[in-house]
PDB file of C-alpha atoms and ligand atoms in Angstrom:
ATOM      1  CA  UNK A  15       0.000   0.000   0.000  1.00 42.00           C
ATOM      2  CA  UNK A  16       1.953   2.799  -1.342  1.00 45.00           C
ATOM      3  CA  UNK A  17      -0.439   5.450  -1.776  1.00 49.00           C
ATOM      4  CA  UNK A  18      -3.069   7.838   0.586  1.00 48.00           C
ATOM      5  CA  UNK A  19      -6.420   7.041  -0.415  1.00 52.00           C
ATOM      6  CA  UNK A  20      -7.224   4.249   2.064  1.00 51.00           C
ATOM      7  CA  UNK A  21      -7.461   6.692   4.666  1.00 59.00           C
ATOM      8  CA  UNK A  22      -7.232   6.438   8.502  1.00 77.00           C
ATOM      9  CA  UNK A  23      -7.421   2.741   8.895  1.00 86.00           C
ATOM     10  CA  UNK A  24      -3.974   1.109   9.638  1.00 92.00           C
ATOM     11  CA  UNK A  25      -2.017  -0.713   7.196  1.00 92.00           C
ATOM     12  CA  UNK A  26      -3.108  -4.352   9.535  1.00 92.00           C
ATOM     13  CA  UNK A  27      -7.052  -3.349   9.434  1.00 95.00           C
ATOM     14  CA  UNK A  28      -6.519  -3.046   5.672  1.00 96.00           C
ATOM     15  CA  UNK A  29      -4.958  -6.058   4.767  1.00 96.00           C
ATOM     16  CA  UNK A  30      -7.683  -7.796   6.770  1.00 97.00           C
ATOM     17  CA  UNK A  31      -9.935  -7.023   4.815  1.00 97.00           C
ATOM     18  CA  UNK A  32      -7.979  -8.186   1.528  1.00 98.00           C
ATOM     19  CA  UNK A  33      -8.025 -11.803   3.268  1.00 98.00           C
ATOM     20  CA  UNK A  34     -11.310 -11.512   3.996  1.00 97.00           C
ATOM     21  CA  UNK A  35     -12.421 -10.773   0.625  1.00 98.00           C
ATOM     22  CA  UNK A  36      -9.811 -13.524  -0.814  1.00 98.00           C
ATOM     23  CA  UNK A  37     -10.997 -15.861   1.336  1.00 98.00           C
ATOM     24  CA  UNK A  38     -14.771 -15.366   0.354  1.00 97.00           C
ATOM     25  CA  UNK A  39     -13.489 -15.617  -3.380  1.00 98.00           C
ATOM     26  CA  UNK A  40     -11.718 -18.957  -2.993  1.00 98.00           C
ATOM     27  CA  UNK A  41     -14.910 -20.721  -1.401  1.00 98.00           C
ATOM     28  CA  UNK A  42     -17.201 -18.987  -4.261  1.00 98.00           C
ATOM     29  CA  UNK A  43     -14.602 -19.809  -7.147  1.00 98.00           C
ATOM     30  CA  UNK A  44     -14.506 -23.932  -5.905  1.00 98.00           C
ATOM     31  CA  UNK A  45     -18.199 -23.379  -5.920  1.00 98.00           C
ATOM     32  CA  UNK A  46     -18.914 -22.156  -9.530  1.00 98.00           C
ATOM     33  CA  UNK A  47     -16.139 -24.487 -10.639  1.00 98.00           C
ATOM     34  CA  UNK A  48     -18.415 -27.549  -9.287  1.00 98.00           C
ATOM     35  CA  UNK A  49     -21.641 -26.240 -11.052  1.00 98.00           C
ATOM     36  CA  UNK A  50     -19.855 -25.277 -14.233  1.00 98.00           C
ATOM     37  CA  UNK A  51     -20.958 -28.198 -17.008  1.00 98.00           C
ATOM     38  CA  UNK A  52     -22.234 -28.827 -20.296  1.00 98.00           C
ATOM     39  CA  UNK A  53     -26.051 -27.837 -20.474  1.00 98.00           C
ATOM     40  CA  UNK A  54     -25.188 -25.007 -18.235  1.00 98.00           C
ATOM     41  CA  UNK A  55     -26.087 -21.681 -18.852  1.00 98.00           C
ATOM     42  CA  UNK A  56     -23.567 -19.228 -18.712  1.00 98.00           C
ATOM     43  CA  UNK A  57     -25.841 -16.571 -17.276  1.00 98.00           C
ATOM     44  CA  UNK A  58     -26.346 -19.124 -14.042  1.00 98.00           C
ATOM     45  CA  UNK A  59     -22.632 -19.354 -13.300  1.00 98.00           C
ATOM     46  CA  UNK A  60     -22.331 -15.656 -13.397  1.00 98.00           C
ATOM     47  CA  UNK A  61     -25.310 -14.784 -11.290  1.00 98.00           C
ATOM     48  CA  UNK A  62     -24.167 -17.398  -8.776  1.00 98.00           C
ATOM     49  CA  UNK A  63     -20.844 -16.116  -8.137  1.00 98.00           C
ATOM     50  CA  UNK A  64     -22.024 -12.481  -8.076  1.00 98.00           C
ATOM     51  CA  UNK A  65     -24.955 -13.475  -5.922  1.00 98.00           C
ATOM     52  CA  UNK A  66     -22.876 -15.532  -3.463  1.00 98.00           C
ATOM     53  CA  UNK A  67     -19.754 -12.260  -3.197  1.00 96.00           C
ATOM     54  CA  UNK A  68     -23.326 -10.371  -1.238  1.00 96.00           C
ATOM     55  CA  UNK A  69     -24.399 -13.391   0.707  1.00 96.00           C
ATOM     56  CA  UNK A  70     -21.031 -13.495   2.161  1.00 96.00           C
ATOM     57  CA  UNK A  71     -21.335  -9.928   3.025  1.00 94.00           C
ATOM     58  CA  UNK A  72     -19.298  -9.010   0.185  1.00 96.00           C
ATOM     59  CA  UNK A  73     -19.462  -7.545  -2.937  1.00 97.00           C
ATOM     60  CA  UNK A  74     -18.857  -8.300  -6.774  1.00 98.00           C
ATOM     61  CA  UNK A  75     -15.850  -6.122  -7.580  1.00 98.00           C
ATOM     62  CA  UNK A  76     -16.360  -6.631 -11.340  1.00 98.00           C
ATOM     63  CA  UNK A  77     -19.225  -9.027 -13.015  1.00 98.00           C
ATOM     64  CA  UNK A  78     -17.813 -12.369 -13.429  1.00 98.00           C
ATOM     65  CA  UNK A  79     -16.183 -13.340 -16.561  1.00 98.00           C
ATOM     66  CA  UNK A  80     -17.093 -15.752 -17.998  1.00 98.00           C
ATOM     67  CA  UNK A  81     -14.421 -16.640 -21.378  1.00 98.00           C
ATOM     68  CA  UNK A  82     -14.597 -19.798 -23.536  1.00 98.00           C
ATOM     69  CA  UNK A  83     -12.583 -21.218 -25.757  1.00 98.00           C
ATOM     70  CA  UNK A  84     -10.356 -18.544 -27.828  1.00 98.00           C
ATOM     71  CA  UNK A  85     -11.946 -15.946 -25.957  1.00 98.00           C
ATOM     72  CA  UNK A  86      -9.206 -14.852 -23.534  1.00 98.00           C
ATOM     73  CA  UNK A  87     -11.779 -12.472 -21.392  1.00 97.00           C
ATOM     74  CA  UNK A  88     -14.187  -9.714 -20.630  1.00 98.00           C
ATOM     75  CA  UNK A  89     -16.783 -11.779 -22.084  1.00 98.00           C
ATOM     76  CA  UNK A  90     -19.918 -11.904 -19.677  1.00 98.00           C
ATOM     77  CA  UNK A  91     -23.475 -12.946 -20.709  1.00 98.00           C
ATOM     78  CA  UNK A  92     -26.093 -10.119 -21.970  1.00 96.00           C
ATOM     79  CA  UNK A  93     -29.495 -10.440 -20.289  1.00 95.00           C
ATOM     80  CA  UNK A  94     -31.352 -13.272 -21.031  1.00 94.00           C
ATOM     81  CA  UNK A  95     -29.096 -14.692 -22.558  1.00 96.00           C
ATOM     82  CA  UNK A  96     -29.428 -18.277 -23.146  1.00 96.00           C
ATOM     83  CA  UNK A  97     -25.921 -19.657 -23.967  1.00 97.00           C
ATOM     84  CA  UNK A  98     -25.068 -22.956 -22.364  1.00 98.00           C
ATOM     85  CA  UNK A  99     -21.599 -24.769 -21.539  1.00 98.00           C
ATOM     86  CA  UNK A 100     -20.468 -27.200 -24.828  1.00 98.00           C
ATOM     87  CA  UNK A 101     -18.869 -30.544 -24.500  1.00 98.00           C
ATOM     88  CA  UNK A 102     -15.683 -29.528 -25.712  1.00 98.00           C
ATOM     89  CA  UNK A 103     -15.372 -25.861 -24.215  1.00 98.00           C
ATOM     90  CA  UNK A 104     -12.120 -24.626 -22.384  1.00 98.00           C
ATOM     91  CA  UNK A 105     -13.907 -22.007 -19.862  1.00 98.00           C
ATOM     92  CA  UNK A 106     -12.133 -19.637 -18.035  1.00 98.00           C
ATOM     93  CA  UNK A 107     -13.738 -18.171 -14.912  1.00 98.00           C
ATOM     94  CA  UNK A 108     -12.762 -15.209 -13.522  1.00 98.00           C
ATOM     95  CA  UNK A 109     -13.712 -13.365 -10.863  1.00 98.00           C
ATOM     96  CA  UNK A 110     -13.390 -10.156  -7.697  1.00 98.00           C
ATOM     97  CA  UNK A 111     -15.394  -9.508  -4.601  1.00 98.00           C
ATOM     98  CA  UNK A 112     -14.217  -6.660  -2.699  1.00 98.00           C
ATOM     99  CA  UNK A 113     -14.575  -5.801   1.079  1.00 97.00           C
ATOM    100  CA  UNK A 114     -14.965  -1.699   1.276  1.00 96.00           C
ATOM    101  CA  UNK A 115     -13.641  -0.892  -2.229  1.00 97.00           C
ATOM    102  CA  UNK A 116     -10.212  -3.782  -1.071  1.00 98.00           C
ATOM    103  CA  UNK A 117     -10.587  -6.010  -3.911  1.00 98.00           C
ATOM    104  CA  UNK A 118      -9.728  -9.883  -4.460  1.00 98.00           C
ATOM    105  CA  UNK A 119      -9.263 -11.264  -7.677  1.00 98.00           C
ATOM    106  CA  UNK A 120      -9.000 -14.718  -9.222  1.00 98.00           C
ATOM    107  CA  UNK A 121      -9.587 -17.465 -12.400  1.00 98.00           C
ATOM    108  CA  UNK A 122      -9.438 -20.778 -12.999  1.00 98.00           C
ATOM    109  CA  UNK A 123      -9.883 -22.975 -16.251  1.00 98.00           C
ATOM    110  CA  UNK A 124     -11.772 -25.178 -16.125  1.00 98.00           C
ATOM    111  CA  UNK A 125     -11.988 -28.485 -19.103  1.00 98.00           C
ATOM    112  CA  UNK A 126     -15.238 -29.327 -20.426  1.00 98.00           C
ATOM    113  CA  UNK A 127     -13.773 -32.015 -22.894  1.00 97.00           C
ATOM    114  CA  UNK A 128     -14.442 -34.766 -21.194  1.00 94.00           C
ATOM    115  CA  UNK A 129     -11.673 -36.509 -22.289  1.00 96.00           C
ATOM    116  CA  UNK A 130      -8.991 -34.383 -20.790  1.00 96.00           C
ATOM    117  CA  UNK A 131      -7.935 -33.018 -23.817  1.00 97.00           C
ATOM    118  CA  UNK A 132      -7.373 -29.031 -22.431  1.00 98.00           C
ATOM    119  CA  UNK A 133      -5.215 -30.458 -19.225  1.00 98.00           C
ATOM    120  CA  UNK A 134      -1.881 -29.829 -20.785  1.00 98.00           C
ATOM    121  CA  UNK A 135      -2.754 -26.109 -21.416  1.00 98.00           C
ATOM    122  CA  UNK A 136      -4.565 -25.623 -18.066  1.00 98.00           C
ATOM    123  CA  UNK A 137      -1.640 -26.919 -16.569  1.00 98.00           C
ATOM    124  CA  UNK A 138       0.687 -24.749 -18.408  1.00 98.00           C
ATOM    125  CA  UNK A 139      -1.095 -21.333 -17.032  1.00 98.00           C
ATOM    126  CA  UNK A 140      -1.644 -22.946 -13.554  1.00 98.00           C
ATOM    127  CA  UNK A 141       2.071 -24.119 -13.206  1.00 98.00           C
ATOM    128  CA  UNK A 142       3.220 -20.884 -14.360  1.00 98.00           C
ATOM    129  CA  UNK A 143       0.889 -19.209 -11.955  1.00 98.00           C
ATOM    130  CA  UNK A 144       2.722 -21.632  -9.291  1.00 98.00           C
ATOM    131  CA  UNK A 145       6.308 -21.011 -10.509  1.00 98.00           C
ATOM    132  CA  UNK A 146       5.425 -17.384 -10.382  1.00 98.00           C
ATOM    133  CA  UNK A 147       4.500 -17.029  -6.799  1.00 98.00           C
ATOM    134  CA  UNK A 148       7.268 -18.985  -5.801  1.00 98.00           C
ATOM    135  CA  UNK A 149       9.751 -16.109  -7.139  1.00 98.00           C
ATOM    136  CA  UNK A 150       7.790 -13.056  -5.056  1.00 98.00           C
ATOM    137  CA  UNK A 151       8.807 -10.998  -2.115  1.00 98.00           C
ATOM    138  CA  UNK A 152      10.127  -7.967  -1.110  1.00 98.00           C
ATOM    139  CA  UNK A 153      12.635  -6.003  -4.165  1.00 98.00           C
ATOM    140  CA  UNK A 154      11.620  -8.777  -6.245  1.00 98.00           C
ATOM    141  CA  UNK A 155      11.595  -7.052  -9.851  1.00 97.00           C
ATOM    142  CA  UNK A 156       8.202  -7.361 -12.027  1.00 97.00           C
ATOM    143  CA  UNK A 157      10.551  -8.781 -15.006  1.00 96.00           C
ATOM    144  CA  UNK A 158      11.436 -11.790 -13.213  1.00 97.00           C
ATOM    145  CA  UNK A 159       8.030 -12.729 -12.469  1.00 97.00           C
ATOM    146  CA  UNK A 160       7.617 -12.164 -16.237  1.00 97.00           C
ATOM    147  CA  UNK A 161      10.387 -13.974 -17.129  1.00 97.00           C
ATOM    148  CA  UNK A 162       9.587 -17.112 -15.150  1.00 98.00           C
ATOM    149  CA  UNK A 163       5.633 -17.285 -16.516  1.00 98.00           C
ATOM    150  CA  UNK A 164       7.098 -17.154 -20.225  1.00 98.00           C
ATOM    151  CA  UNK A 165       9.467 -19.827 -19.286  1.00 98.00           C
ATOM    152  CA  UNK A 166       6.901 -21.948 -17.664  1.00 98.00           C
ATOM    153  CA  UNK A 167       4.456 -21.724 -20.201  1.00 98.00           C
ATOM    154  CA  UNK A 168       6.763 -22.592 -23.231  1.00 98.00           C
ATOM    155  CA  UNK A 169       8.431 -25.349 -21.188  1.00 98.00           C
ATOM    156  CA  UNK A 170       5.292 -26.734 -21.742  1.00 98.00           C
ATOM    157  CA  UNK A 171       5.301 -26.265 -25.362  1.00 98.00           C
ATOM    158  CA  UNK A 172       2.499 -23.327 -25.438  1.00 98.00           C
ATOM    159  CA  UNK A 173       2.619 -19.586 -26.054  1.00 98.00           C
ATOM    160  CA  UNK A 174       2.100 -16.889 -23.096  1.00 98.00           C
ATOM    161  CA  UNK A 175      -0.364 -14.034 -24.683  1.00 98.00           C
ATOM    162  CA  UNK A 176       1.935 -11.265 -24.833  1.00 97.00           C
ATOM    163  CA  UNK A 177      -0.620  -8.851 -24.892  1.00 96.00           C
ATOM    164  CA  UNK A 178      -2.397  -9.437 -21.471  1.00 97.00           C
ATOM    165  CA  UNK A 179      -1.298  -8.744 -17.852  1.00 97.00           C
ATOM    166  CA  UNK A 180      -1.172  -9.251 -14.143  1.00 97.00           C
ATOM    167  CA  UNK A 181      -1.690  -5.990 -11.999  1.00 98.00           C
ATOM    168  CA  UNK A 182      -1.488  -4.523  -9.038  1.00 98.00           C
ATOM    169  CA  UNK A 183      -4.813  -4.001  -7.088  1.00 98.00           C
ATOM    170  CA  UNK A 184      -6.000  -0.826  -5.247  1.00 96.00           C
ATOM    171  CA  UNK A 185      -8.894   0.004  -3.485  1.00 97.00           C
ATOM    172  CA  UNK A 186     -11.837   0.256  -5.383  1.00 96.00           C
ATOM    173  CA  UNK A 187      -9.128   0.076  -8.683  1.00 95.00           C
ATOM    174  CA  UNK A 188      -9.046  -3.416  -9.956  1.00 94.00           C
ATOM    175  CA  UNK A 189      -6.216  -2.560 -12.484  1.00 93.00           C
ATOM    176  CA  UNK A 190      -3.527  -0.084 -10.901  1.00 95.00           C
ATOM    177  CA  UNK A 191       0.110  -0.473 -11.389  1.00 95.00           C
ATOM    178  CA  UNK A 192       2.464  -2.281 -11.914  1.00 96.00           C
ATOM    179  CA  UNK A 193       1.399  -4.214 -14.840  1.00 96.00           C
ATOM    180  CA  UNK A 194       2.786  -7.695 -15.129  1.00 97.00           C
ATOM    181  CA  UNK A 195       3.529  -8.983 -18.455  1.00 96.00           C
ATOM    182  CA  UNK A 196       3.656 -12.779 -19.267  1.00 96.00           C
ATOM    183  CA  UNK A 197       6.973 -12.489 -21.303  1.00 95.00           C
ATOM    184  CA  UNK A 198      10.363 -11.249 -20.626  1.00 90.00           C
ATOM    185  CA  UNK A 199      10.376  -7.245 -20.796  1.00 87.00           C
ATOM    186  CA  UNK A 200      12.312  -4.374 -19.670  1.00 87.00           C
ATOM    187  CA  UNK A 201      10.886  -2.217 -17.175  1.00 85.00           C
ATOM    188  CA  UNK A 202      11.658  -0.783 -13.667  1.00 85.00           C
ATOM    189  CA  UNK A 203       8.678  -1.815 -11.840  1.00 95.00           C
ATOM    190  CA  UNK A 204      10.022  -3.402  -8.093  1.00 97.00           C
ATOM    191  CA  UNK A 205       7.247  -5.229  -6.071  1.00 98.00           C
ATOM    192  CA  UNK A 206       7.333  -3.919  -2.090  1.00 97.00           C
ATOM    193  CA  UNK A 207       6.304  -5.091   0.890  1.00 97.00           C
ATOM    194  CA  UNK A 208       2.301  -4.607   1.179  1.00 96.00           C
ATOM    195  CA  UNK A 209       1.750  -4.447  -1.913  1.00 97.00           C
ATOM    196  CA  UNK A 210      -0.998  -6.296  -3.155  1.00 98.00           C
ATOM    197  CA  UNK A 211      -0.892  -7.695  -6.751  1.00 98.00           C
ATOM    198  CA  UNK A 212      -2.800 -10.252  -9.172  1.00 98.00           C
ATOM    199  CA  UNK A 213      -0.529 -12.244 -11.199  1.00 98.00           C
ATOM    200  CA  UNK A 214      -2.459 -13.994 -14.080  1.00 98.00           C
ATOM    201  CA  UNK A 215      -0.632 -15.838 -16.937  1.00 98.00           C
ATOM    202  CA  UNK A 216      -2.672 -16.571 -20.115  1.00 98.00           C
ATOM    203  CA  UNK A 217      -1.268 -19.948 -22.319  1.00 98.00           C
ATOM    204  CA  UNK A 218      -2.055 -20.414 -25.817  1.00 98.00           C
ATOM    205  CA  UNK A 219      -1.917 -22.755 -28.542  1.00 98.00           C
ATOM    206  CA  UNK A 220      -2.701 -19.963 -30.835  1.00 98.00           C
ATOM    207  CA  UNK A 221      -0.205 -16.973 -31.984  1.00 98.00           C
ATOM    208  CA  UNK A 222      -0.186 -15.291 -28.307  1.00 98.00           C
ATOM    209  CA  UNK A 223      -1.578 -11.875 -28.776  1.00 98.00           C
ATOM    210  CA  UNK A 224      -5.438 -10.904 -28.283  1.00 98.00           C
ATOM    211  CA  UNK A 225      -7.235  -8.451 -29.792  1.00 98.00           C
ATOM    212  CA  UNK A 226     -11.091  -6.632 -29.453  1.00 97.00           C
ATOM    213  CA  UNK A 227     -13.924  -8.587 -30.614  1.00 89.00           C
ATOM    214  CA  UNK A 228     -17.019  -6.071 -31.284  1.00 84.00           C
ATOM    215  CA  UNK A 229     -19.037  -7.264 -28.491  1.00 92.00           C
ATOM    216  CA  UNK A 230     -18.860  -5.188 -25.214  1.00 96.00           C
ATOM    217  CA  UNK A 231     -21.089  -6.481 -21.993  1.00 97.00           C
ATOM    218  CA  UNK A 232     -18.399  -4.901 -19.453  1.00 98.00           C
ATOM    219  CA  UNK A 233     -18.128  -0.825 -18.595  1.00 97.00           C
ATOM    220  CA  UNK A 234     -16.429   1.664 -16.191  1.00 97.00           C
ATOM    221  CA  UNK A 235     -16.811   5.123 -15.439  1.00 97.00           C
ATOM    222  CA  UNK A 236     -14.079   6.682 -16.064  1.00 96.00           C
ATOM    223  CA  UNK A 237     -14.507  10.161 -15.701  1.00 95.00           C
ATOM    224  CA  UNK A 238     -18.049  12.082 -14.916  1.00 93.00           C
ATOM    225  CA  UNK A 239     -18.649  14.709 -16.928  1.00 92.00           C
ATOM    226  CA  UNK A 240     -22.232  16.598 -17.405  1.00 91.00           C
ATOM    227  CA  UNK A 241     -24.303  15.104 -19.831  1.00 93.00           C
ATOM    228  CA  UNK A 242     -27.451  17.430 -21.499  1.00 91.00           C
ATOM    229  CA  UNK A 243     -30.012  13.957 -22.065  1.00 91.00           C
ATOM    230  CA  UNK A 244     -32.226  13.206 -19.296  1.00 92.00           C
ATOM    231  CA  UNK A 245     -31.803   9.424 -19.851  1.00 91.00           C
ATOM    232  CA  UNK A 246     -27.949   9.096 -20.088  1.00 94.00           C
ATOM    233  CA  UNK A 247     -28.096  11.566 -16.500  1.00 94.00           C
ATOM    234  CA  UNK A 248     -30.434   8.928 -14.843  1.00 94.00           C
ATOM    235  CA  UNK A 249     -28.566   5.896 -16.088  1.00 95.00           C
ATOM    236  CA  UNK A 250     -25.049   7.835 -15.094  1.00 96.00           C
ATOM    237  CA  UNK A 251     -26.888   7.977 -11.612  1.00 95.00           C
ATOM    238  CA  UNK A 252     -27.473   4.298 -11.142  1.00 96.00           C
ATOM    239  CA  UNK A 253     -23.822   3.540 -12.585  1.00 97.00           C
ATOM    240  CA  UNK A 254     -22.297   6.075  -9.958  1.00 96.00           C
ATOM    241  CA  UNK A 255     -23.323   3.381  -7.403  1.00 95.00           C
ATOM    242  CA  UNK A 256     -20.796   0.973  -8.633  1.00 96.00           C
ATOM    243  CA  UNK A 257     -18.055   3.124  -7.064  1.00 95.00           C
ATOM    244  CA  UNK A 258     -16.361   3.462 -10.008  1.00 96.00           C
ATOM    245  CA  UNK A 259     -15.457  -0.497 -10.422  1.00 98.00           C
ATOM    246  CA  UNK A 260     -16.960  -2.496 -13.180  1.00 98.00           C
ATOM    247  CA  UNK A 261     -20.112  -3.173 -14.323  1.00 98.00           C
ATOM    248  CA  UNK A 262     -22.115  -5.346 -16.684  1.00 97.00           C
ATOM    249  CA  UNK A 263     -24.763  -3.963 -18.941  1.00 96.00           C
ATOM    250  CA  UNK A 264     -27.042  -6.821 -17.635  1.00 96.00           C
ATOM    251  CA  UNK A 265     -26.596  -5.171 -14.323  1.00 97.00           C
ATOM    252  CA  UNK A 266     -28.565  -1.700 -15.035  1.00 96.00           C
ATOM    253  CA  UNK A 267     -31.790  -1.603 -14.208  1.00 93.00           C
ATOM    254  CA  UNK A 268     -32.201   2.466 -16.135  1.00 89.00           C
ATOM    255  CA  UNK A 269     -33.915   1.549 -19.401  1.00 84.00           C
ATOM    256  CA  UNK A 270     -31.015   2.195 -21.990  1.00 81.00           C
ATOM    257  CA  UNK A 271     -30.991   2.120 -25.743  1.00 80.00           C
ATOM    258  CA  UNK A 272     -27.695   0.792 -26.311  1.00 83.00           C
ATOM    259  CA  UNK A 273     -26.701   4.114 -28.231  1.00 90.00           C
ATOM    260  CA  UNK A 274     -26.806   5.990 -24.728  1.00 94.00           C
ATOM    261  CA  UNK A 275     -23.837   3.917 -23.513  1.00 95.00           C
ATOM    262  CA  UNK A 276     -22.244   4.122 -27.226  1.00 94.00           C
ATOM    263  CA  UNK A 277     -22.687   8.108 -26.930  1.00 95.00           C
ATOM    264  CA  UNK A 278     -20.911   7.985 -23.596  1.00 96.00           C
ATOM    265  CA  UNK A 279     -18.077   5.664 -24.169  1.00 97.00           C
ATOM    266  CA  UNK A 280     -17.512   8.341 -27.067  1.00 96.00           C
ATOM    267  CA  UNK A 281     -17.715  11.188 -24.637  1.00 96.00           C
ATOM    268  CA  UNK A 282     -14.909   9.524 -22.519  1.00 97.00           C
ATOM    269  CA  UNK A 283     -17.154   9.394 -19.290  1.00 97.00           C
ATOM    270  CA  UNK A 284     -17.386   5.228 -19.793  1.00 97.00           C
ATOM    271  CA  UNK A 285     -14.405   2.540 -20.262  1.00 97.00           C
ATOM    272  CA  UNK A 286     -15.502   0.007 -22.354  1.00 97.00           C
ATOM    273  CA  UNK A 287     -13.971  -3.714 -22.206  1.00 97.00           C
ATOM    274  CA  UNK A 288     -14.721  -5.283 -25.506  1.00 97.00           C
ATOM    275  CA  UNK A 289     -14.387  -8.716 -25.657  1.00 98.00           C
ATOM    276  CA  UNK A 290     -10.855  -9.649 -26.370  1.00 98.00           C
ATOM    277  CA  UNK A 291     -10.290 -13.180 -28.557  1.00 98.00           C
ATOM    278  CA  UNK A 292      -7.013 -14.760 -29.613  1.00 98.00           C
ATOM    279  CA  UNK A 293      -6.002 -13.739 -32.797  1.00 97.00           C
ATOM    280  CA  UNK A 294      -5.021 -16.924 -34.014  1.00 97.00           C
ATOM    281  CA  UNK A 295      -8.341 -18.822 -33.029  1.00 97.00           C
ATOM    282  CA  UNK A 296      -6.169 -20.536 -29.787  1.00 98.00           C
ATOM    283  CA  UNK A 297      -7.343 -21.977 -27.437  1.00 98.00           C
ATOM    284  CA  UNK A 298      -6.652 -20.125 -23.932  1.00 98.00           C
ATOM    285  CA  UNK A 299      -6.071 -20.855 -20.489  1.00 98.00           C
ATOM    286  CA  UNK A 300      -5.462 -18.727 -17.275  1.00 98.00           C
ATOM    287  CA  UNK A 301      -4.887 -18.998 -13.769  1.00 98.00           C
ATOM    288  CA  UNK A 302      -4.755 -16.178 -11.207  1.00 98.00           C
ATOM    289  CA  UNK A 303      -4.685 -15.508  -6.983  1.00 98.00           C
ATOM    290  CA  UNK A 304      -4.362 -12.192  -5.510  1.00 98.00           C
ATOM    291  CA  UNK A 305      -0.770 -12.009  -3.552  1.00 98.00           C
ATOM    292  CA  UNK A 306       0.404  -9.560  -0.157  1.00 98.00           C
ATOM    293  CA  UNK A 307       3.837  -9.408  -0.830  1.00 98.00           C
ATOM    294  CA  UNK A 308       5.940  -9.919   2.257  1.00 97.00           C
ATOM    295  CA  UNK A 309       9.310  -9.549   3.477  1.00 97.00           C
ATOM    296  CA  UNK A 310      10.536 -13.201   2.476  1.00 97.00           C
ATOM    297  CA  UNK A 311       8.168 -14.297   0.117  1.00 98.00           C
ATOM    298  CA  UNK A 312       3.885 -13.842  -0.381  1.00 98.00           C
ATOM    299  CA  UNK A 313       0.849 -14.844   1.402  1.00 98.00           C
ATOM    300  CA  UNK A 314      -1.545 -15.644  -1.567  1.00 98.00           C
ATOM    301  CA  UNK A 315      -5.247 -14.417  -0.231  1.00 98.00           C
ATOM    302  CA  UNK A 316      -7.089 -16.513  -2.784  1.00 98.00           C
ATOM    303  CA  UNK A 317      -6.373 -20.209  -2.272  1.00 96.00           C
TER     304      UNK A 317
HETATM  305 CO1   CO B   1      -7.069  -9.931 -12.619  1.00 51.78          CO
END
């Protein structure tokens, strides 16, 4: 914790409530991973976990992703939308509850082949997930965490998605700095003591880069400006209540042509997340837990 804005509670009060959240997430993501299956909707799996984040006196600190097959993430199911799990799908779950704005943030893959035929890749993200944590504590450099995902992941004869990173984690800001890149880089970026990051590698048997798909289910408010139309003011009033964090479209209750949320991604006041696919058609894979760095090594809040 590095910067101000958490206030007057002590450094100990805050990280409490990191494990608390983390700990709520690991019980919710072992939960949706039982009741993910072919025949499945989609839309249930999300609800569930988002549901379950306020029954545990949480809640959702982004809607839960819900990525399939070359889609690497921010995909999330529309309203009413009937989509079901395939035989054959590679589904990557992923998922943040947060406890006062202190967020916790973590995915799994999970293999709906039935024949074991995505363990190799799940295992490639998931070991370099492993291999990763194993190399944090204090001074460690965000390049060597980099550096041992890409290593993992083509020791298993995949490619890490060069495009897509871990990050640090902030209150109420599920993406602040430092970014963590699955492949060797140059950069500066030191992890510290406190410091609460989400490391997340991304395998591929594809090219290993992702790009925007059209669809976009997933939004932020960025920056509040005033709007003239009475509708996008009374939707911008519901979407204030999501502190900022990220919401799904499914979530708003505001009637709302879609063109009032085009007009005010345009404006800059929304973030939109379009979907983002491999380029090459790959299959992907992920695995992430939310880490406290400490002096000799990390305390991972999510297992
Ligand atoms: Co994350």
């Amino acid at each position: 914790m590095r910067d101000e804005n958490e206030g007057e509670e002590s450094r100990e009060e805050i990280l409490e409530k990191y494990r608390f959240a983390g700990r709520i997430l690991a019980e919710i993501r072992e939960e949706a991973i039982k009741r993910t299956d072919v025949g499945v909707p989609h839309i249930e799996i999300a609800e569930f976990v988002e549901r379950r984040a306020r029954d545990k006196g949480a809640a959702p600190a982004f809607p839960c992703n819900i990525s399939v097959n070359e889609e690497a993430s921010h995909a999330t199911p529309s309203a009413g939308d009937e989509t079901v799990f395939k035989e054959g799908d590679i589904v990557k779950l992923d998922m943040g509850v947060h406890i006062d704005g202190y967020i916790a943030d973590t995915a799994v893959t999970v293999d709906l082949s039935g024949d074991g035929k995505h363990e190799s890749l799940i295992n490639a993200a998931e070991v370099a997930l492993r291999d990763a944590i194993a190399v944090v504590r204090d001074g460690v450099r965000v390049e060597k965490i980099s550096e041992v995902i890409e290593h993992a992941i083509k020791n298993a004869g995949f490619k890490p998605i060069v495009n897509l990173t871990g990050h640090g984690l902030r209150r109420f800001n599920p993406h602040a700095p430092p970014s963590i890149p699955n492949i060797r880089h140059q950069g500066s970026a030191v992890l510290r003591e406190g410091d609460v990051v989400a490391i997340e590698p991304f395998a591929t048997d594809g090219i290993g880069r992702v790009s925007e798909g059209g669809k976009v289910e997933i939004y932020r408010l960025e920056n509040l400006k005033p709007v003239r139309l009475q509708s996008a003011r009374r939707l911008l009033t519901e979407i204030m209540e999501f502190q900022g964090l990220p919401f799904a479209k499914r979530w708003l209750k505001t009637p709302h042509p879609d063109g009032i949320l085009r007009m005010l991604v345009r404006d800059g006041i929304l973030h939109a997340y379009p979907v983002l696919r491999e380029e090459g058609r790959g299959r992907v894979s992920q695995a992430e837990h939310t880490i406290i760095v400490l002096d000799d090594g990390c305390e991972i809040i999510t297992e």
